Short mmCIF file of C-alpha atoms and ligand atoms in Angstrom, two decimals:
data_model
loop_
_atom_site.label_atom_id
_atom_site.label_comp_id
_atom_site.label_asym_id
_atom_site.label_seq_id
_atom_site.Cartn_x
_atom_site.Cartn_y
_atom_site.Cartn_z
CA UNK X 1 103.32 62.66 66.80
CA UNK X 2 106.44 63.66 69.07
CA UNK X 3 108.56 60.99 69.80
CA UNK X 4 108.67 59.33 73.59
CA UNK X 5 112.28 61.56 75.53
CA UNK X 6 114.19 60.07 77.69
CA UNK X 7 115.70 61.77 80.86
CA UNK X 8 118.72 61.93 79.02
CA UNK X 9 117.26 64.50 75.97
CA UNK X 10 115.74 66.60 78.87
CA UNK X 11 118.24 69.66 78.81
CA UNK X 12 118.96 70.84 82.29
CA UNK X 13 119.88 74.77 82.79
CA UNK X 14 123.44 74.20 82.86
CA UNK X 15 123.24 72.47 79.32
CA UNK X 16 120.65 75.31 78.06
CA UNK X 17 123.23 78.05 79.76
CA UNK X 18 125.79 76.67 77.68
CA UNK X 19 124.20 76.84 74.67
CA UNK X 20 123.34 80.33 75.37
CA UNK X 21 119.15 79.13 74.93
CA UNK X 22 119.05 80.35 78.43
CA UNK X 23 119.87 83.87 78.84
CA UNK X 24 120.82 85.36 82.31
CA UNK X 25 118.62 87.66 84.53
CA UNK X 26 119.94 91.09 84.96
CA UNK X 27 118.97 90.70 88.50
CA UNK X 28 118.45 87.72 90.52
CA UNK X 29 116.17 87.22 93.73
CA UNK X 30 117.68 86.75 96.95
CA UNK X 31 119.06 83.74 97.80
CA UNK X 32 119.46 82.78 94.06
CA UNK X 33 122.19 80.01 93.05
CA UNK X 34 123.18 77.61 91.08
CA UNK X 35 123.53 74.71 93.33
CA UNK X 36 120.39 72.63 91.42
CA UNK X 37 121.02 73.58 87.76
CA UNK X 38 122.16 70.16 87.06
CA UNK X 39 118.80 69.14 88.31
CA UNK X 40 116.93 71.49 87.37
CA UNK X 41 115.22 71.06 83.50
CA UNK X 42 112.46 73.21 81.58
CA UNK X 43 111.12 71.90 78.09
CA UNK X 44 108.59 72.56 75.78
CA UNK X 45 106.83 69.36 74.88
CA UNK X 46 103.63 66.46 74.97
CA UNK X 47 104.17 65.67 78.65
CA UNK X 48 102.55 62.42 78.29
CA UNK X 49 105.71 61.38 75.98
CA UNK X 50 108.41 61.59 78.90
CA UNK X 51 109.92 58.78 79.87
CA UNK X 52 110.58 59.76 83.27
CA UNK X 53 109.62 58.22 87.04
CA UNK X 54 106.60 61.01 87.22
CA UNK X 55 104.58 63.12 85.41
CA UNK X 56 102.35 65.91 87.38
CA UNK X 57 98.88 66.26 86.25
CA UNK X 58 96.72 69.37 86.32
CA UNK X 59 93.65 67.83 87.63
CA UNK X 60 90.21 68.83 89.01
CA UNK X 61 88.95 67.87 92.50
CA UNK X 62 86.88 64.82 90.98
CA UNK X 63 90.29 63.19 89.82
CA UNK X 64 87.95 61.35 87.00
CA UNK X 65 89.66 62.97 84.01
CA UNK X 66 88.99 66.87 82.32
CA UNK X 67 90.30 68.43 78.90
CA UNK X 68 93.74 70.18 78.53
CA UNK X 69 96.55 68.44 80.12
CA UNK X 70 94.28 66.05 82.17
CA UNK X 71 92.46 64.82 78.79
CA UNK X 72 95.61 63.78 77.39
CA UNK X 73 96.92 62.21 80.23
CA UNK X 74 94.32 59.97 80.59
CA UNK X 75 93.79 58.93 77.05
CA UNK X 76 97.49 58.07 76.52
CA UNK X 77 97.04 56.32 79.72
CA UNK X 78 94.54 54.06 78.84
CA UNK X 79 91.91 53.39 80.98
CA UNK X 80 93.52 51.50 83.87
CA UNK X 81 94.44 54.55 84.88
CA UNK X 82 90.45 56.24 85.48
CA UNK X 83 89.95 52.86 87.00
CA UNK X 84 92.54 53.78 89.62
CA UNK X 85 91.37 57.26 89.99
CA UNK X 86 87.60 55.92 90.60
CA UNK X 87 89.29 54.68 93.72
CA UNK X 88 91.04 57.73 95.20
CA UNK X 89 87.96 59.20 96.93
CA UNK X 90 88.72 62.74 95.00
CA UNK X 91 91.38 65.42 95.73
CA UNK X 92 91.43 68.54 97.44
CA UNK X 93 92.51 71.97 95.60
CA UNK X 94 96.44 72.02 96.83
CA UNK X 95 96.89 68.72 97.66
CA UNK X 96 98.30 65.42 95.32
CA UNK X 97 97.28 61.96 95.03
CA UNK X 98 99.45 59.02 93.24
CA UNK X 99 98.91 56.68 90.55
CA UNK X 100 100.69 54.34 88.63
CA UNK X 101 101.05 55.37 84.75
CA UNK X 102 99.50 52.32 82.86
CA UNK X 103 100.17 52.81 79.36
CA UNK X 104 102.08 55.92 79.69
CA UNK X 105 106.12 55.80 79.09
CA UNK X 106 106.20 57.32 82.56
CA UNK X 107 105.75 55.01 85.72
CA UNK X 108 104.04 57.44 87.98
CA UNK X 109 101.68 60.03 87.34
CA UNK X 110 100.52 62.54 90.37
CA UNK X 111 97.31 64.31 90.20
CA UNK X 112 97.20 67.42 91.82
CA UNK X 113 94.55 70.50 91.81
CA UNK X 114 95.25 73.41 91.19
CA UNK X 115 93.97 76.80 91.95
CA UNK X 116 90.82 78.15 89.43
CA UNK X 117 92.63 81.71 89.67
CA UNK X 118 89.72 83.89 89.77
CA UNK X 119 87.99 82.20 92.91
CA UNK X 120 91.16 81.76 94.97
CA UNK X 121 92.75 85.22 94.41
CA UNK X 122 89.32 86.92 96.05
CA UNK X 123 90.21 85.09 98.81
CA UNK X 124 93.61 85.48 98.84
CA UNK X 125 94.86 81.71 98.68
CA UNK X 126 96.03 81.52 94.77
CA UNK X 127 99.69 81.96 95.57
CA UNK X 128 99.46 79.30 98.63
CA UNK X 129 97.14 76.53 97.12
CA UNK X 130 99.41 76.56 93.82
CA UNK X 131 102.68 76.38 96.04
CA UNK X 132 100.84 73.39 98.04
CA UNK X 133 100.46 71.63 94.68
CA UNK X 134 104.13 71.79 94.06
CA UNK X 135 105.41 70.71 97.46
CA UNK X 136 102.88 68.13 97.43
CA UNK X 137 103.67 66.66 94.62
CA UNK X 138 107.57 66.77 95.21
CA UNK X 139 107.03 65.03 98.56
CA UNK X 140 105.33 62.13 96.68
CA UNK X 141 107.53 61.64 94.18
CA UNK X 142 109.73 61.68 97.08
CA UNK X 143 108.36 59.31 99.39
CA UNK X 144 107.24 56.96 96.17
CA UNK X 145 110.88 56.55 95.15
CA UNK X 146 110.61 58.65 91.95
CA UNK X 147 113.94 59.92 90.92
CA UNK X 148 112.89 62.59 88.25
CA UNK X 149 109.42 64.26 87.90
CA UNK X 150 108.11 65.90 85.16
CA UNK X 151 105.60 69.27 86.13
CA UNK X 152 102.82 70.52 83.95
CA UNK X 153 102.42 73.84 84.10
CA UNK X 154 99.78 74.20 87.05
CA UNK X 155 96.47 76.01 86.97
CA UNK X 156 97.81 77.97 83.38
CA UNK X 157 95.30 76.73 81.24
CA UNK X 158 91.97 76.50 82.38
CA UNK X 159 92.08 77.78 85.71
CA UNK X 160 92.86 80.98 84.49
CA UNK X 161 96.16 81.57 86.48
CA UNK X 162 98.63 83.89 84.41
CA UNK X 163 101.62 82.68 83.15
CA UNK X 164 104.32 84.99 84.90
CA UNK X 165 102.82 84.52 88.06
CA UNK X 166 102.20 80.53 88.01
CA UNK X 167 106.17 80.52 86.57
CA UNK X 168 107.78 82.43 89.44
CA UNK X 169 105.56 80.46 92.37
CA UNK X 170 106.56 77.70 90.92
CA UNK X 171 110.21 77.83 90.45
CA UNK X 172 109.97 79.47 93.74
CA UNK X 173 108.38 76.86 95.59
CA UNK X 174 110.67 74.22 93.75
CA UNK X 175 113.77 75.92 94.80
CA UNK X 176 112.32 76.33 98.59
CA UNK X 177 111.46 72.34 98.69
CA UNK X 178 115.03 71.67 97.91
CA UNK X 179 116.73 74.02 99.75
CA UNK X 180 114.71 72.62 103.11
CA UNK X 181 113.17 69.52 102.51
CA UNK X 182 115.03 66.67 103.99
CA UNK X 183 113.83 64.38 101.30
CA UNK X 184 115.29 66.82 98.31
CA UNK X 185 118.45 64.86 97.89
CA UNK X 186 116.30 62.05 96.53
CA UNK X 187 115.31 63.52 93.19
CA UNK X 188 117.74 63.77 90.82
CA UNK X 189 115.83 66.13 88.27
CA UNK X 190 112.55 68.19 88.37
CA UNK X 191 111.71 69.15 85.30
CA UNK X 192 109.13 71.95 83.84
CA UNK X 193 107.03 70.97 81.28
CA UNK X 194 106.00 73.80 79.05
CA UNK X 195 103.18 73.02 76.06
CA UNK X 196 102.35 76.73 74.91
CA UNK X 197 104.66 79.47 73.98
CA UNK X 198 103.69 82.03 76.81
CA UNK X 199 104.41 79.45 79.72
CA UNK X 200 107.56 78.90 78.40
CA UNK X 201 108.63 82.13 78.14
CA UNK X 202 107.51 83.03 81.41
CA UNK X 203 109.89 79.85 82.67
CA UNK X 204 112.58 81.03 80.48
CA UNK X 205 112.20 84.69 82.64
CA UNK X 206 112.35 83.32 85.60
CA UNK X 207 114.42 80.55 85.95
CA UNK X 208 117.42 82.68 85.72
CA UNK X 209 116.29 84.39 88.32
CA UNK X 210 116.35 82.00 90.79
CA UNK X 211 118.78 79.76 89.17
CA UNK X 212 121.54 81.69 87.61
CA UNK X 213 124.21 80.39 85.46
CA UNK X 214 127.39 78.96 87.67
CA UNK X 215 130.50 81.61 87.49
CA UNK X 216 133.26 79.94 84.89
CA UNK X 217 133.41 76.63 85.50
CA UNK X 218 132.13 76.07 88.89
CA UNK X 219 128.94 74.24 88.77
CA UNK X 220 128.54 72.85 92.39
CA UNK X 221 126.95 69.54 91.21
CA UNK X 222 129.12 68.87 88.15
CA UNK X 223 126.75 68.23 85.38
CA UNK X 224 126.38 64.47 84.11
CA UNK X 225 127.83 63.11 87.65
CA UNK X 226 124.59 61.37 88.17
CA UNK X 227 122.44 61.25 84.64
CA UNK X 228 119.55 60.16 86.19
CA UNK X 229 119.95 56.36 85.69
CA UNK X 230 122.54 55.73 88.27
CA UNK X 231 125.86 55.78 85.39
CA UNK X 232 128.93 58.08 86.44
CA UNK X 233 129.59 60.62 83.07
CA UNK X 234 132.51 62.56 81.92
CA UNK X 235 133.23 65.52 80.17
CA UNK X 236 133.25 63.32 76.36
CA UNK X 237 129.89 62.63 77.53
CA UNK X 238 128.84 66.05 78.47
CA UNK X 239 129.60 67.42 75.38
CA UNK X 240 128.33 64.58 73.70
CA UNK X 241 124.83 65.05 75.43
CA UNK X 242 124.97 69.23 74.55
CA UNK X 243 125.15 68.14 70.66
CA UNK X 244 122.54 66.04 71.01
CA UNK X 245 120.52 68.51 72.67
CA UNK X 246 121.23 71.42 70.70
CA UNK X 247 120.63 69.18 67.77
CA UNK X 248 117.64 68.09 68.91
CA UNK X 249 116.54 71.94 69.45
CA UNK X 250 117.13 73.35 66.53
CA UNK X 251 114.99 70.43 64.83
CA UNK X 252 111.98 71.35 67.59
CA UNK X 253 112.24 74.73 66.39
CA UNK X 254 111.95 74.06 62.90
CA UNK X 255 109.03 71.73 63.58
CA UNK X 256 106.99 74.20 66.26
CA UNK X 257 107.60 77.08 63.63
CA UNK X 258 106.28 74.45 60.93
CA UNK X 259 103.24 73.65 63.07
CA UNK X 260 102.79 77.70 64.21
CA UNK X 261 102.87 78.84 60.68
CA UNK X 262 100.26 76.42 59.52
CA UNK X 263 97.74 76.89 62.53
CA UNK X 264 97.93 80.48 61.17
CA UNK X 265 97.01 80.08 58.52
CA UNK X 266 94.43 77.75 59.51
CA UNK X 267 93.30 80.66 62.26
CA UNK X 268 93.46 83.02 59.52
CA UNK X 269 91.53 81.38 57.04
CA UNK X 270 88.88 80.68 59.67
CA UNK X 271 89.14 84.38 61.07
CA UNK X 272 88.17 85.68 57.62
CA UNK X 273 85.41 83.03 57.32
CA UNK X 274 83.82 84.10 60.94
CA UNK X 275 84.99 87.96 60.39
CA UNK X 276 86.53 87.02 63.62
CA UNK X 277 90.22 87.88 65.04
CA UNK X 278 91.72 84.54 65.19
CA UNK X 279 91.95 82.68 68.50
CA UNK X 280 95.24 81.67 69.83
CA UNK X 281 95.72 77.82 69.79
CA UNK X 282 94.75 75.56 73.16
CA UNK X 283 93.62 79.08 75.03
CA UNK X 284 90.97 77.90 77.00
CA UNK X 285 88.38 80.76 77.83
CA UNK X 286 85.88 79.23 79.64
CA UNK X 287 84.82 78.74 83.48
CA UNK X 288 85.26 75.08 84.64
CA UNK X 289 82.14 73.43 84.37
CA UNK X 290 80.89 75.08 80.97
CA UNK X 291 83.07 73.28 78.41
CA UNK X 292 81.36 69.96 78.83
CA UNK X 293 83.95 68.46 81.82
CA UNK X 294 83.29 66.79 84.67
CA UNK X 295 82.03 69.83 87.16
CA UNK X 296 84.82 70.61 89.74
CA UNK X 297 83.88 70.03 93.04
CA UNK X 298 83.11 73.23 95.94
CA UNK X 299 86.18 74.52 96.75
CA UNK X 300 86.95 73.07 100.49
CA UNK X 301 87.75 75.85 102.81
CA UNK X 302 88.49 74.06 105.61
CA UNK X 303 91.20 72.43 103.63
CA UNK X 304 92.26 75.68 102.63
CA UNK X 305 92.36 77.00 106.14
CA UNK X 306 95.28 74.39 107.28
CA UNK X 307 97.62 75.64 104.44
N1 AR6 Q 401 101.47 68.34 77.77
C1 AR6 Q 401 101.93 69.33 78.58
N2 AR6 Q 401 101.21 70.41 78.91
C2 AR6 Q 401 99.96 70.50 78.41
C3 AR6 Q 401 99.40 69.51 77.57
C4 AR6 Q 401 100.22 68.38 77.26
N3 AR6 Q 401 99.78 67.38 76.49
N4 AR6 Q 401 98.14 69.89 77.24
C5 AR6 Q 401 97.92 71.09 77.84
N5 AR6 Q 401 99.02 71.45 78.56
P1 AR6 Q 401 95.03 72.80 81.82
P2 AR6 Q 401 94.49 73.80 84.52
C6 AR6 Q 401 99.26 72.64 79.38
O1 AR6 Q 401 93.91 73.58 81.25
O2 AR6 Q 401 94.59 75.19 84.05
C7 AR6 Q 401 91.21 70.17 83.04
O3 AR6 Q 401 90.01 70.07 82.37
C8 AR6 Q 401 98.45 73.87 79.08
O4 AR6 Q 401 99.00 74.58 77.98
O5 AR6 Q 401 95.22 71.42 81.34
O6 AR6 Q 401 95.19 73.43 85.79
C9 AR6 Q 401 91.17 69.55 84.43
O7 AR6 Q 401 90.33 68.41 84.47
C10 AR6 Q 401 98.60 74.63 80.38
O8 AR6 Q 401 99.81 75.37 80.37
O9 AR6 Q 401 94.92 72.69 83.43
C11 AR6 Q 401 90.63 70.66 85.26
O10 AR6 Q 401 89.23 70.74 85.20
C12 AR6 Q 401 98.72 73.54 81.43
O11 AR6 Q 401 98.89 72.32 80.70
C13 AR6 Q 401 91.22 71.89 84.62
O12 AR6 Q 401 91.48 71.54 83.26
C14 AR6 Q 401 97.53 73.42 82.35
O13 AR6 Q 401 96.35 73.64 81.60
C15 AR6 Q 401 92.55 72.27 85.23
O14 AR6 Q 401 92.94 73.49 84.69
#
């Protein structure tokens, strides 16, 4: 079971530029910078073990719980937390409602609802209602005092929305709400929570794209000026926290590549059971609704006409 991470073994771009993890773009989008790479994080990990103010939940419009992300959440939550969701009337697709985090490590968890991509792009609303879910959920970590949020990655999973499009409206929208939001100054890191190997690459494409590493030594926002819980670093400190991180890594690597090479062989001893072409772990093929989860509710178009 992965361990519970604090803030402080969340690497931000400017640690994973330095340990050359992050690689950078050989073209950027316009208005790129670097201003937020202190701020800025993307790992690959159990979301429900960060220790951070809030974790953002890929929900469904019932808010009463689901599999993937949503299934996890709530069982590590206990259920306190369903209790509290019974309450919150439902949620419209794009929007974000707020809950505390019972027995999760986190104190906050926001439910938002993402886009099923399928439905949405016919009409032409996927790339809106997904950047909705972003910007609604950084204005309530926001407004809720939440210094550091922690973001599933939206709508990937079930929903059906591909990777390298959900990454880059995403990161887009991120960098947009803190550019302009008069509220951004309040959250000290955003961080993207990856689970499966696609998603993550995807971030790890487009990050540098909007973020790019700082020229030599000129990071706007000094790394470690602000760690998150209020204390004043130094450089001892920085380079202190880049061990620990690359450290810590290198031993993810070893255990992912430990867990990948025995799911294939567990895939491929199934596959020549079945005859079959193994599956890929945690790919979720089917429509909402046929997997035995609560059924989403009717897409509200009225709510989608106001974005
Ligand atoms: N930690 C972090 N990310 C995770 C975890 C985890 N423990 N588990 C899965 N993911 P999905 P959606 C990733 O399907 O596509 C639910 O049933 C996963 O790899 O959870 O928005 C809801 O109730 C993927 O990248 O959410 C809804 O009915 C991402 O989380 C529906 O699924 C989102 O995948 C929502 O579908």
């Amino acid at each position: 079971m992965a361990p519970i991470k604090t803030l402080r073994e969340i690497p931000t771009l400017t640690s994973l530029y330095k340990l050359k993890h992050l690689t950078p773009a050989a073209s950027t989008v316009s208005g790129a910078s670097s201003a937020y790479n202190d701020r800025i994080c993307v790992i690959r990990t159990d979301i429900t073990k960060l220790e951070v103010d809030a974790i953002v939940n890929a929900a469904n419009e019932s808010l009463l719980g689901g599999g993937g992300v949503d299934g996890a959440i709530h069982r590590a939550a206990g259920s306190g937390l369903l209790r509290e969701c019974e309450e919150l009337d439902g949620c419209d697709t794009g929007d974000a409602k707020i809950t505390d985090g019972y027995e999760l490590p986190c104190k906050k968890v926001i439910h938002t609802v993402g886009p099923i991509y399928w439905r949405t792009k016919k009409q032409g609303k996927h790339t809106s209602l997904l950047q909705s879910c972003y910007r609604r959920s950084l204005d309530l970590a926001a407004e809720n005092d939440c210094k550091s949020i922690a973001f599933s990655a939206l709508s990937t999973g079930v929903y059906g929305y591909p990777s390298n499009e959900a990454a880059a409206t995403a990161i887009g929208e991120v960098k947009k709400w803190l550019d302009t939001n008069d509220k951004a100054d309040k959250l000290d890191r955003i961080i993207f929570c990856n689970f499966m190997e696609k998603d993550e690459h995807a971030y790890y494409e487009w990050l540098p794209k909007y973020f790019p590493p700082a020229e030599d030594g000129k990071d706007q926002n000094k790394s470690i000026e602000s760690n998150g819980d209020g204390q004043k670093g130094h450089d001892a400190s920085e380079e202190k926290m880049v061990d620990q991180i690359k450290s810590e890594l290198e031993v993810e690597a070893e255990d992912q590549n430990k867990d990948e090479n025995k799911r294939e062989a567990v895939d491929a001893s199934k596959s020549e059971e079945s005859g079959q072409v193994a599956d890929l772990p945690d790919v979720p093929k089917t429509e909402p609704g046929e997997h035995g989860l609560p059924e989403a509710k009717k897409l509200k178009t009225d709510h989608d006409q106001r974005l």
